[in-house]
Coordinates of C-alpha atoms in Angstrom, one line a residue:
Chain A
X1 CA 49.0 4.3 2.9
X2 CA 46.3 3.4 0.4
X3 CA 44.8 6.2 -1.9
X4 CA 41.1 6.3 -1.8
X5 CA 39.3 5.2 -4.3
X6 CA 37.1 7.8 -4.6
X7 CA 39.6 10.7 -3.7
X8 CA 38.4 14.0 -5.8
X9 CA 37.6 16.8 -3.0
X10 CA 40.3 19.3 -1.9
X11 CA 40.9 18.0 1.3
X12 CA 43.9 15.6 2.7
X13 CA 41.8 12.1 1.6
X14 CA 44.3 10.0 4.2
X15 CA 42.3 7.0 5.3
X16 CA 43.3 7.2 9.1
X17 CA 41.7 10.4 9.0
X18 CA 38.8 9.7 11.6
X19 CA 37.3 13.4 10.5
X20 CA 34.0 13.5 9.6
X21 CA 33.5 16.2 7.6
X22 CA 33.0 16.0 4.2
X23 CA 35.6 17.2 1.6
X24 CA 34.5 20.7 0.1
X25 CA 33.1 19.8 -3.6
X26 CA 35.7 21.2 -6.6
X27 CA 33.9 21.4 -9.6
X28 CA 36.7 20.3 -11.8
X29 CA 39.9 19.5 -11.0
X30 CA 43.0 20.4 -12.7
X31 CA 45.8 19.0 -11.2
X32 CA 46.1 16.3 -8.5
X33 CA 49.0 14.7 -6.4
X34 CA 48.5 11.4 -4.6
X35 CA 50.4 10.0 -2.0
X36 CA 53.4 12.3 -2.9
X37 CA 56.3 11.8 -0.8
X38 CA 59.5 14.3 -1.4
X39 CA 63.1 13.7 -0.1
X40 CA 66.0 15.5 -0.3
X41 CA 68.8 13.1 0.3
X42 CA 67.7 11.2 3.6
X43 CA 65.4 13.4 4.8
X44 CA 62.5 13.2 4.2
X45 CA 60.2 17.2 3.2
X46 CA 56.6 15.7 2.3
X47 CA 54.5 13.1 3.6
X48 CA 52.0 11.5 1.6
X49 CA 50.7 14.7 0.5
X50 CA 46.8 13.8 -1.1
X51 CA 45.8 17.0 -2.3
X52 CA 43.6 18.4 -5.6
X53 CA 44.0 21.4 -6.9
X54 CA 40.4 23.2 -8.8
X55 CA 40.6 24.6 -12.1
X56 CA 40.6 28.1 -12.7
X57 CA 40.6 29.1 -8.6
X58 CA 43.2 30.3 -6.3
X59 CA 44.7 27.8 -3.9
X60 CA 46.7 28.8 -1.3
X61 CA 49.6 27.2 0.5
X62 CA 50.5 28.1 3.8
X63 CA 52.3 27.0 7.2
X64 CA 55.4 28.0 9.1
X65 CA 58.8 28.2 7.6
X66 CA 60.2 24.7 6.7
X67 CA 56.9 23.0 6.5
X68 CA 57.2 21.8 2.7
X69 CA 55.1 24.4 0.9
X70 CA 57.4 25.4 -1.7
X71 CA 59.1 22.1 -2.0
X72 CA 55.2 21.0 -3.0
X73 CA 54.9 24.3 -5.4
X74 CA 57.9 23.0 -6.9
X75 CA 56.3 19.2 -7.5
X76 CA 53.7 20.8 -10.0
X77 CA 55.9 21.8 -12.0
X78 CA 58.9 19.5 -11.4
X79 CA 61.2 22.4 -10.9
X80 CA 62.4 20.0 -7.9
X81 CA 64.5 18.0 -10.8
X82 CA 66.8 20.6 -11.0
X83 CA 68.1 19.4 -7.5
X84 CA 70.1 16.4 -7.4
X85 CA 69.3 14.8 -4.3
X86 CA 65.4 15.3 -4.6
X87 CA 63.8 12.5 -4.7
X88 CA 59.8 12.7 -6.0
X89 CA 57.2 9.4 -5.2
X90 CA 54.0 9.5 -5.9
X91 CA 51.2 10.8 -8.3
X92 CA 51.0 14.6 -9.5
X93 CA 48.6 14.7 -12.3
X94 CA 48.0 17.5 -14.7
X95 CA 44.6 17.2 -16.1
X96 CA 44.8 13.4 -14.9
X97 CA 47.7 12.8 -16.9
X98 CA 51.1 12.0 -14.4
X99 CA 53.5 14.2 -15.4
X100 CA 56.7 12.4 -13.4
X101 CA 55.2 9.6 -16.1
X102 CA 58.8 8.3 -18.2
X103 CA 58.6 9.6 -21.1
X104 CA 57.0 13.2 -20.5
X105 CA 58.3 16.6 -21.6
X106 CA 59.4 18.7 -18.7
X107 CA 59.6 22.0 -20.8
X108 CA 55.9 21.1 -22.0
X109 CA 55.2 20.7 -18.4
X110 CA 56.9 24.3 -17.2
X111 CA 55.3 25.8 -20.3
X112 CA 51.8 24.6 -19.5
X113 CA 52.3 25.2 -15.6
X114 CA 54.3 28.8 -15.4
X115 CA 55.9 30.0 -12.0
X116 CA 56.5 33.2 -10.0
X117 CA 59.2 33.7 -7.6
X118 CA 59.8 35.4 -4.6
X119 CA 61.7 37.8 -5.8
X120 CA 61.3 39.3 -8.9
X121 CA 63.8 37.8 -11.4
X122 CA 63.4 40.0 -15.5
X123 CA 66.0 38.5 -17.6
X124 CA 68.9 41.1 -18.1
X125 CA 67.0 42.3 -21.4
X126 CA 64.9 44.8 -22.8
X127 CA 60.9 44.4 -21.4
X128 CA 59.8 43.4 -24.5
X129 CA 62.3 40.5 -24.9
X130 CA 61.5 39.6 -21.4
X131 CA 58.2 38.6 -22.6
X132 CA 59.1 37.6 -26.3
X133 CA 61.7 35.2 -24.9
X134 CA 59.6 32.3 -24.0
X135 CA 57.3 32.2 -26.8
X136 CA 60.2 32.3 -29.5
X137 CA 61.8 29.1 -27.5
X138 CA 58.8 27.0 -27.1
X139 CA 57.9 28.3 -31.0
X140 CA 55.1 30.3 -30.3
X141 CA 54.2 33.2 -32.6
X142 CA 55.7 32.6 -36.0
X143 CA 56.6 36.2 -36.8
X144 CA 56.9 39.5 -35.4
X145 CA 53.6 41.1 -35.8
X146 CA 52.5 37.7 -33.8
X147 CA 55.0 38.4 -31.0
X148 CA 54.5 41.9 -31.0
X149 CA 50.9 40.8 -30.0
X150 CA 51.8 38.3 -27.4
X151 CA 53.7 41.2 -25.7
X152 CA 51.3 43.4 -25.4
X153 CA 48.3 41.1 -24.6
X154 CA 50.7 39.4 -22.1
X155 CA 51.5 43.1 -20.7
X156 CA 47.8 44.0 -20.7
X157 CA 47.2 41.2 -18.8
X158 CA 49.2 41.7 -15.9
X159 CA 48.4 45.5 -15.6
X160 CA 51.6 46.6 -17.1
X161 CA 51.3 48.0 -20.6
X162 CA 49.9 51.1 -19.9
X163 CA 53.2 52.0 -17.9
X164 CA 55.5 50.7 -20.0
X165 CA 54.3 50.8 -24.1
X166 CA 56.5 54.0 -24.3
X167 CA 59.8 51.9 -23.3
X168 CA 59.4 48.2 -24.3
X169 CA 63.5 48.7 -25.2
X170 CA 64.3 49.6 -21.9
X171 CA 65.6 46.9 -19.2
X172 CA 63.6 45.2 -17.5
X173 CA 65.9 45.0 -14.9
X174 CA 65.3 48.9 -14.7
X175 CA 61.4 49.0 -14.1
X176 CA 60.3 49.2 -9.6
X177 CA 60.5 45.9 -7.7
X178 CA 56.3 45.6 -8.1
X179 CA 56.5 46.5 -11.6
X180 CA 59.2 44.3 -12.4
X181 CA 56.9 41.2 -10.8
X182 CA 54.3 42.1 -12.7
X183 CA 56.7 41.7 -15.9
X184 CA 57.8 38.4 -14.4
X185 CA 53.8 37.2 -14.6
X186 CA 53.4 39.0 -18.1
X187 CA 56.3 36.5 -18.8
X188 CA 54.5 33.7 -17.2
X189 CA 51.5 34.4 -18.8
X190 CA 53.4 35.1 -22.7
X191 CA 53.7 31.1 -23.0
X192 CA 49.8 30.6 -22.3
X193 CA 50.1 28.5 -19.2
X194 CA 47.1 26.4 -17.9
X195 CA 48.5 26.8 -14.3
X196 CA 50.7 29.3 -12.9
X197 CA 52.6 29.1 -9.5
X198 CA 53.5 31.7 -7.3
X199 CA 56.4 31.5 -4.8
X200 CA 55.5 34.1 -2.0
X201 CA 55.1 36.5 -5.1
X202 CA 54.7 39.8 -3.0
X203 CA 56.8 39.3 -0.2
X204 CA 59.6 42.0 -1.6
X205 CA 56.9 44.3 -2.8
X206 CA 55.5 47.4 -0.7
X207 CA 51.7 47.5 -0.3
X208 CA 51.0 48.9 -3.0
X209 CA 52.5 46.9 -5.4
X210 CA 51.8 44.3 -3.1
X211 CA 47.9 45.6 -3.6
X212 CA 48.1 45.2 -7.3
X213 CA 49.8 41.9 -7.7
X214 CA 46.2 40.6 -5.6
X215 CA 44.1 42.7 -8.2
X216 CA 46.4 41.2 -10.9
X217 CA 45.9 37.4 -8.8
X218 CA 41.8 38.3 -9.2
X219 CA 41.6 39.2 -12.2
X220 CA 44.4 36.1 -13.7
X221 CA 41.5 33.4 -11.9
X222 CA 39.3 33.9 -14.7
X223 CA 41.5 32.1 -17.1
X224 CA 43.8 30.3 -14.9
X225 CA 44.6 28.2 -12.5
X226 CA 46.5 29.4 -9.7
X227 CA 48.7 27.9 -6.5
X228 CA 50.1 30.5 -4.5
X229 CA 52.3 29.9 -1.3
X230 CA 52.5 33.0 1.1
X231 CA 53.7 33.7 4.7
X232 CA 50.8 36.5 4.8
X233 CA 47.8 34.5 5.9
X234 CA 45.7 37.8 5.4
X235 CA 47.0 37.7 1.7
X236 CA 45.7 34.3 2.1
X237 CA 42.1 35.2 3.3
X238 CA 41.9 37.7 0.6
X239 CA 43.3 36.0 -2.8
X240 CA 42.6 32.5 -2.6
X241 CA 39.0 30.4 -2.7
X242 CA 40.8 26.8 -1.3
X243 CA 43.5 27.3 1.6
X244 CA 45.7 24.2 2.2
X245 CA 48.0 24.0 5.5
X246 CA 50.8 22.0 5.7
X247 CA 52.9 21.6 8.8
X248 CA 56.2 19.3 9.1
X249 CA 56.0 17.9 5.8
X250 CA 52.5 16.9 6.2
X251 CA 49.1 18.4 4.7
X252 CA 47.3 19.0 8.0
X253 CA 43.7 20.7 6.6
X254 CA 42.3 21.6 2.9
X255 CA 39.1 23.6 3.1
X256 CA 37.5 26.6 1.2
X257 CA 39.2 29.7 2.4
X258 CA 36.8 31.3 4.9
X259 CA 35.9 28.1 6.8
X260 CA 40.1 27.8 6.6
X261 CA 40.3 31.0 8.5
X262 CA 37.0 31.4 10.6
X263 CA 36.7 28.0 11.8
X264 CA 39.5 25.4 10.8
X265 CA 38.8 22.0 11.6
X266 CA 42.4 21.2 13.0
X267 CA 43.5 22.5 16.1
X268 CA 47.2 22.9 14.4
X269 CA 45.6 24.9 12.0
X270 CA 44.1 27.0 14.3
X271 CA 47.0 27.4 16.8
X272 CA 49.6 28.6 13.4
X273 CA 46.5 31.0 11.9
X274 CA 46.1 33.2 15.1
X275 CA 49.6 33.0 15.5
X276 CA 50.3 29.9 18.4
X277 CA 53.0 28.4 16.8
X278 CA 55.4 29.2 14.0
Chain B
X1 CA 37.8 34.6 36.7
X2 CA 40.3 32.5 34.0
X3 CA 38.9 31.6 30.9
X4 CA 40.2 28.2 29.9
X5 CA 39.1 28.1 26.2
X6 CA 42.8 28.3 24.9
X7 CA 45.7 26.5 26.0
X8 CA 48.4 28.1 24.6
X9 CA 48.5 32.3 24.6
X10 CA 49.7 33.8 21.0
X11 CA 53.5 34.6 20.4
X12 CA 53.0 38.1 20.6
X13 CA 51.7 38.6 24.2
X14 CA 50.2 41.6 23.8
X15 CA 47.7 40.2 21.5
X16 CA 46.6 37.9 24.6
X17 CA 46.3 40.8 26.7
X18 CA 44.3 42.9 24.1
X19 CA 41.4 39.8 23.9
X20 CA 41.6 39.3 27.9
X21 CA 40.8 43.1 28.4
X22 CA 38.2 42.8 25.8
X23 CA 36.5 39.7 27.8
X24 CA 37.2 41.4 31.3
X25 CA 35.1 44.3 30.1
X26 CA 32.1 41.7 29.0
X27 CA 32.4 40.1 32.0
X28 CA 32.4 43.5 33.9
X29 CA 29.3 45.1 32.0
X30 CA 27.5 41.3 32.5
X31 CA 28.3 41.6 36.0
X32 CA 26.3 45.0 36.3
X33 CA 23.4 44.1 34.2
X34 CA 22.7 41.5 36.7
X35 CA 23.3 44.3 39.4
X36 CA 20.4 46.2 37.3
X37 CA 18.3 43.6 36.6
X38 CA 17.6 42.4 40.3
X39 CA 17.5 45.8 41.5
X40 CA 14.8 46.6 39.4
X41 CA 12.4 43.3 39.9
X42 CA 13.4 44.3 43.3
X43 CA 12.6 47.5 43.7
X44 CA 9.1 46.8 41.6
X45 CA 8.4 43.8 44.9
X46 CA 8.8 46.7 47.3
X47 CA 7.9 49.7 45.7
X48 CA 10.9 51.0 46.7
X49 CA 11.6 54.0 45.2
X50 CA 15.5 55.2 45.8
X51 CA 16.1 51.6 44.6
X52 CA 14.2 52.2 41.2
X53 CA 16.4 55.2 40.9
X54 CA 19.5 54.2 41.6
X55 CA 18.9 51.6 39.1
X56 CA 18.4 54.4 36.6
X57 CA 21.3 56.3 37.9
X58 CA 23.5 53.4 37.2
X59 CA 22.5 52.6 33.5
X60 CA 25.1 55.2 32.2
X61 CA 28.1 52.7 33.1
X62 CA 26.6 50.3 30.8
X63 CA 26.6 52.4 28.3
X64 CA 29.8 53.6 28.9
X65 CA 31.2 50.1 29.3
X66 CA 30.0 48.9 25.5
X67 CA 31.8 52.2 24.1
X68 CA 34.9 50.3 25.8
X69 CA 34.1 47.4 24.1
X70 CA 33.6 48.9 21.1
X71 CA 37.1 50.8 21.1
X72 CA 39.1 47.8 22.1
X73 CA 37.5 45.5 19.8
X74 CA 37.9 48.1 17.0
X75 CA 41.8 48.3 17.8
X76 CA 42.3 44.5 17.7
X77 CA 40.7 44.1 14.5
X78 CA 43.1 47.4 12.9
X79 CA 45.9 46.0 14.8
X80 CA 46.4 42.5 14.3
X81 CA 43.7 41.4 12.4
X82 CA 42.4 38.0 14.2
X83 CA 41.8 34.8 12.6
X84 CA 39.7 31.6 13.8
X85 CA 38.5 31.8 17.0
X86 CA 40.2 35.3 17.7
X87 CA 38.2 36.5 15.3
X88 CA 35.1 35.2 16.7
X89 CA 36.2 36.1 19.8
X90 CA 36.0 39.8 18.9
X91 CA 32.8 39.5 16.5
X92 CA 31.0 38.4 19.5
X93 CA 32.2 40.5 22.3
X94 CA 30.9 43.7 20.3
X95 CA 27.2 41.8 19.8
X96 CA 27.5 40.5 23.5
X97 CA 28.2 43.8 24.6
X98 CA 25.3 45.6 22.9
X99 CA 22.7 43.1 23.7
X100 CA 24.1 43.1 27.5
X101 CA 23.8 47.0 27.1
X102 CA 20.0 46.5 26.0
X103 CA 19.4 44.0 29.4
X104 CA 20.4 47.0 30.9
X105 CA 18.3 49.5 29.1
X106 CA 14.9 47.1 30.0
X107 CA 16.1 46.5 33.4
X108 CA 16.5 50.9 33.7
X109 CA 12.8 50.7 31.7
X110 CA 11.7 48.6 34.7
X111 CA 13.1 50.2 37.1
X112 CA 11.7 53.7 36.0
X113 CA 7.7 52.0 35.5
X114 CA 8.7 51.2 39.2
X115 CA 8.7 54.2 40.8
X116 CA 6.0 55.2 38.8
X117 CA 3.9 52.0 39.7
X118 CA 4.5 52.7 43.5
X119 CA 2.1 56.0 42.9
X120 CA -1.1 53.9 41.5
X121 CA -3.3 51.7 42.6
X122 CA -1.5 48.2 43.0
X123 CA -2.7 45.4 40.5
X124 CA -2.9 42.5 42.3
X125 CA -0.8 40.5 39.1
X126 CA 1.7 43.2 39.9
X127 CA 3.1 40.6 42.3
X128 CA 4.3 38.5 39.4
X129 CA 6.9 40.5 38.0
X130 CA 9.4 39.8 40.5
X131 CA 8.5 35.6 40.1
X132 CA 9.3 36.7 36.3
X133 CA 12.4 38.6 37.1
X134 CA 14.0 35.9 39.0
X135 CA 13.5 33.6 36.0
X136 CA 15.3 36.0 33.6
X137 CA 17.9 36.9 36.2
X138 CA 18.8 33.0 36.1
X139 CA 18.7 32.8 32.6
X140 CA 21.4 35.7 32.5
X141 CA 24.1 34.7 35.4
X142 CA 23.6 31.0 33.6
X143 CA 24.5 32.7 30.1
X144 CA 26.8 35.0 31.4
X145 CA 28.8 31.9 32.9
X146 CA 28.7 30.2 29.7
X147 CA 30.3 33.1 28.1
X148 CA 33.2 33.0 31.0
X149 CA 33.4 29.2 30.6
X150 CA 33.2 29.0 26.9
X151 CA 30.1 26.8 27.9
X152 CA 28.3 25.5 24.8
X153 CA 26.4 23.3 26.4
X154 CA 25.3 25.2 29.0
X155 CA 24.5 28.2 26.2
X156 CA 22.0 25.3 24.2
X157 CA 20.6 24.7 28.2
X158 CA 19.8 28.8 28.4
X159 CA 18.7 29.0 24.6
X160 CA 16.0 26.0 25.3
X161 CA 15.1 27.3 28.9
X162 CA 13.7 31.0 27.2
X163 CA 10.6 29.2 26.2
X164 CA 9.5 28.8 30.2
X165 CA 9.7 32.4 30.3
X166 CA 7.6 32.8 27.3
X167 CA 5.3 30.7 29.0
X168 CA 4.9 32.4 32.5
X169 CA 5.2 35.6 30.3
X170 CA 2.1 34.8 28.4
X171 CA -0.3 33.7 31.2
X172 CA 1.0 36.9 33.6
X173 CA -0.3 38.6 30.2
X174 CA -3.7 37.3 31.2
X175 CA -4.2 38.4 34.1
X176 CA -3.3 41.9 33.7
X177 CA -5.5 42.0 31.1
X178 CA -8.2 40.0 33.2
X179 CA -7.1 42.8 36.3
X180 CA -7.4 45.7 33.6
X181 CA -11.0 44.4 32.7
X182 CA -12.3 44.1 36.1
X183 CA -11.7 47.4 36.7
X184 CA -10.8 50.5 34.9
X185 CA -8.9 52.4 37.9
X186 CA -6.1 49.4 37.6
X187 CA -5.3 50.4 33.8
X188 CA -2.7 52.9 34.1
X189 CA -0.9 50.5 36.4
X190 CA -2.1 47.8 34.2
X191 CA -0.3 49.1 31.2
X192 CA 3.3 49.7 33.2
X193 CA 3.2 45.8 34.2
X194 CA 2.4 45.1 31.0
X195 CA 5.4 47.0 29.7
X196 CA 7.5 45.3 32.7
X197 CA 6.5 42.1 31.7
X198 CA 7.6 42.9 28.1
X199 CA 11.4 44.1 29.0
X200 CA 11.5 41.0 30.8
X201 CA 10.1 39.0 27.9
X202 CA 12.7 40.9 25.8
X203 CA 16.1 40.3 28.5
X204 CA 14.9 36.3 27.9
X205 CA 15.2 36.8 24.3
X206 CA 18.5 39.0 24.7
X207 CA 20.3 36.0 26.9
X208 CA 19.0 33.7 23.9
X209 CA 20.8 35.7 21.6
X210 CA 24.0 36.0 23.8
X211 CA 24.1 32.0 24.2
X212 CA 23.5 32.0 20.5
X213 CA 27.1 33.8 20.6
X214 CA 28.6 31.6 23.1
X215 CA 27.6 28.6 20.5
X216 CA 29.1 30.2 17.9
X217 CA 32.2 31.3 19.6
X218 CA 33.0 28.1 21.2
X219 CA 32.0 26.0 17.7
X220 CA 32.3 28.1 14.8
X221 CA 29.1 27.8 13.6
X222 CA 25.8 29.1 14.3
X223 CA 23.0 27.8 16.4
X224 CA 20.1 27.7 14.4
X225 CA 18.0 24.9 15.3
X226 CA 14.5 26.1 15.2
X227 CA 14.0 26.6 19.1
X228 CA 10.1 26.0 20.5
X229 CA 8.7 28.9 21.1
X230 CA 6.2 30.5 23.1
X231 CA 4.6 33.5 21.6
X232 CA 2.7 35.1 24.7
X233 CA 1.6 38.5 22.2
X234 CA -0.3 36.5 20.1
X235 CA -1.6 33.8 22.4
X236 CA -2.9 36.2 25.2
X237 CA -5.0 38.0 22.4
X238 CA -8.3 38.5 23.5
X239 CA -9.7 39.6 20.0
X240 CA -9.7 37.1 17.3
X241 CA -8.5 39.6 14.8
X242 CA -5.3 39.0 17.0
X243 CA -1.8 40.9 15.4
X244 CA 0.9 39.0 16.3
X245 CA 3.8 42.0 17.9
X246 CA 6.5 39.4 19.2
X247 CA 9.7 40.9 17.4
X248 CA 11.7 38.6 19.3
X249 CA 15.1 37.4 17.7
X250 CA 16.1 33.9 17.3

């Protein structure tokens, strides 16, 4: 399938699409993938995924189990090299430059677009090396008043340093599960990502935690660009501006997030948001 | 009755039985209000008294019916917070339910001027407010089976049709106030038609409003097409320092 010419909105631009609506306007937008297709082996996980992602708002990913969410999450950042038998076509562009282009640096790539996982995952070191870790390897912060500062403002910034300043020599590995996500985006955050991905980021935390990790999401949009997949479509509703809904390997519907969930143009949509089909 | 809007029920059962009793209890209090509605025009044709009581008797179910509504729709929204047209399902069962609540509170207001009215010299334009009624009493089974049907079409054909009403509403206006003029025994009965002829105005303008909902729940978006309008309060002005009083919603 052919790419449209004029493809910028947020929306699924496939030129079979017989929709009429307009794609919602994105002021600016900072990464891109066109006509993406993802195997792994034979099989085949995304179809001709047309999608753009809008600078410094949240984006949501969401659909049933198996639909090619994450494997997508995992294009932005090409964290899909890592698997052998994943195979990557198409565009994904990070401020319209291809970063599958020969030649490109992946570890620039993963420092400039950070990730989050599903389960929190602090190196088995001290909470300030947790943080200090990635700066020292990609050279950032020459000495140790200049990492001492990353640390903290990295800390600060995911609503952390407050609870632990007193024990930055502790483990990491020692801090609650919510806390110890929280780390995980301070370490995110430490390299001074452009983009930062989150992998289900709250779906081993308790509400709480779960609560703060939103307010943390909020508050991170002001500076950042955000992609988060989650099974919670409520989490959904309340974190994210654009909502995306893939199903089967295909992008079904891309719309702002309360037309997404009060009226959604696709009757797929609608059927897996009130809970139809799985 | 079935509603056919969605083909496939929600994983979790429970969830469809939850929106069906919220619907069966619209459906129920819609059922009443119609009850009321054409008791009361009809006890105001024949000045029948126990009639115009019984209507007022009867309100309280209403009442108690929207509390229902309420309740339920209050639980749904805790309990598994809806999305899409779930969502809009519940939004508009709890406006449905209080505007149906307020056809019934005109149709008790009517009801109550009748057995008052069947003490008073009769105005001869008395005879109109059943001719009224049985417009407005269309207007509601029509918007009332929209809602049942997930109708929008027919909802746009009730939204439109209000502006008849207006029209009979404003010339009946007349010639109350032409009867009130001639002589001045016929005011106090005057002034209770004129109040009839106002709740019945007002029931138009509430089934507007609940095919407004019907739009919205069916589509997802609102109806908001400016709709011609007839405004009887300022039109039937004698005066020409005339004050338009039509609070009617759109």
């Amino acid at each position: 399938m052919i790419v449209s010419e004029q493809f910028s909105g947020m929306s699924p631009v496939s030129v079979d699409d017989n929709n009429c609506l307009q794609p919602p306007v994105v002021l600016k937008s900072k990464m891109e993938t066109r006509a993406l297709d993802v195997f792994y082996g034979d099989k085949q996980a995304l179809q001709d995924i047309n999608l753009a992602i809008g600078e410094k708002e949240v984006t949501a990913l969401i659909g049933p189990s198996g639909c090619g969410k994450s494997t997508y999450l995992r294009c932005l950042n090409r964290m899909n090299d890592t698997i052998p038998e994943c195979t990557v076509r198409g565009e994904v562009t990070l401020d319209d430059a291809n970063i599958y282009a020969p030649g490109v640096d992946v570890v620039e790539v993963r420092a400039r677009v950070g990730m989050v996982f599903q389960k929190p995952n602090p190196f088995p070191k001290s909470i300030y090396d947790n943080i200090a870790y990635g700066p020292r390897i990609h050279g950032i912060g020459s000495n140790r008043e200049a990492i001492d500062e990353i640390v903290q403002v990295s800390l600060e910034r995911a609503g952390l340093w407050e609870e632990v300043r007193e024990r930055l020599n502790e483990p990491g590995t020692g801090l609650s599960g919510g806390q110890q996500q929280r780390l995980c985006i301070a370490r995110a955050i430490a390299v001074d990502p452009e983009v930062i991905l989150m992998d289900e980021p709250c779906s081993a935390l308790d509400p709480i935690a779960t609560a703060r990790i939103e307010e943390l999401i909020d508050e991170l949009k002001e500076n950042y660009t955000i992609v988060i997949v989650t099974h919670s479509m409520q989490q959904a509703a309340r974190v994210s501006q654009k909502a995306a809904f893939f199903h089967l390997g295909m992008l079904i519907e891309c719309d702002d997030t309360p037309a997404m969930f009060t009226n959604p143009t696709k009757k797929q949509t609608q059927d897996y948001i009130t809970g139809r089909i799985g | 009755m079935r509603r056919k809007h969605q083909d496939k029920g929600h994983i979790v059962h429970s969830f469809d039985e939850d929106l069906n009793t919220l619907a069966s209890v619209i459906i129920e209090m819609g059922g009443i209000a119609e009850t009321q509605l054409s008791d009361a025009i009809k006890s105001v044709g024949t000045l029948d008294y126990a009639l115009a009581e019984k209507v007022v008797g009867r309100d309280q179910r209403l009442d108690k019916l929207e509390i229902e509504v309420d309740a339920a729709a209050i639980k749904i929204l805790a309990q598994r917070q809806p999305m899409a047209e779930d969502l809009r399902q519940v939004v508009t069962a709890l406006k449905i339910a209080h505007m149906v609540e307020r056809i019934g509170d005109y149709s008790k207001n009517i009801a109550k001027r009748a057995t008052i009215l069947s003490t008073l010299p009769p105005l001869e334009s008395q005879q109109n407010i059943p001719r009224m009624g049985q417009i407005a009493q269309k207007l509601l089974k029509d918007v009332l089976d929209a809602y049942i049907e997930r109708n929008a079409d027919q909802a746009i054909d009730v939204w439109q049709r209000d502006r008849e009403l207006d029209e009979v509403c404003e010339s009946v206006f007349r010639e109350i106030q032409h009867g009130m003029a001639q002589d001045s025994k016929y005011i106090a009965s005057g002034t209770h038609v004129l109040f009839m002829a106002q709740s019945i105005e007002r029931i138009g303008d509430y089934t507007t409003n609940i095919a407004e909902m019907v739009y919205f729940l069916v589509n997802g978006e609102p109806l908001i097409e400016l709709r011609p309008k007839g405004d009887w309060t300022t039109m039937a002005s004698t005066e020409s320092n005339s004050v338009s009083t039509s609070d009617s919603d759109t």
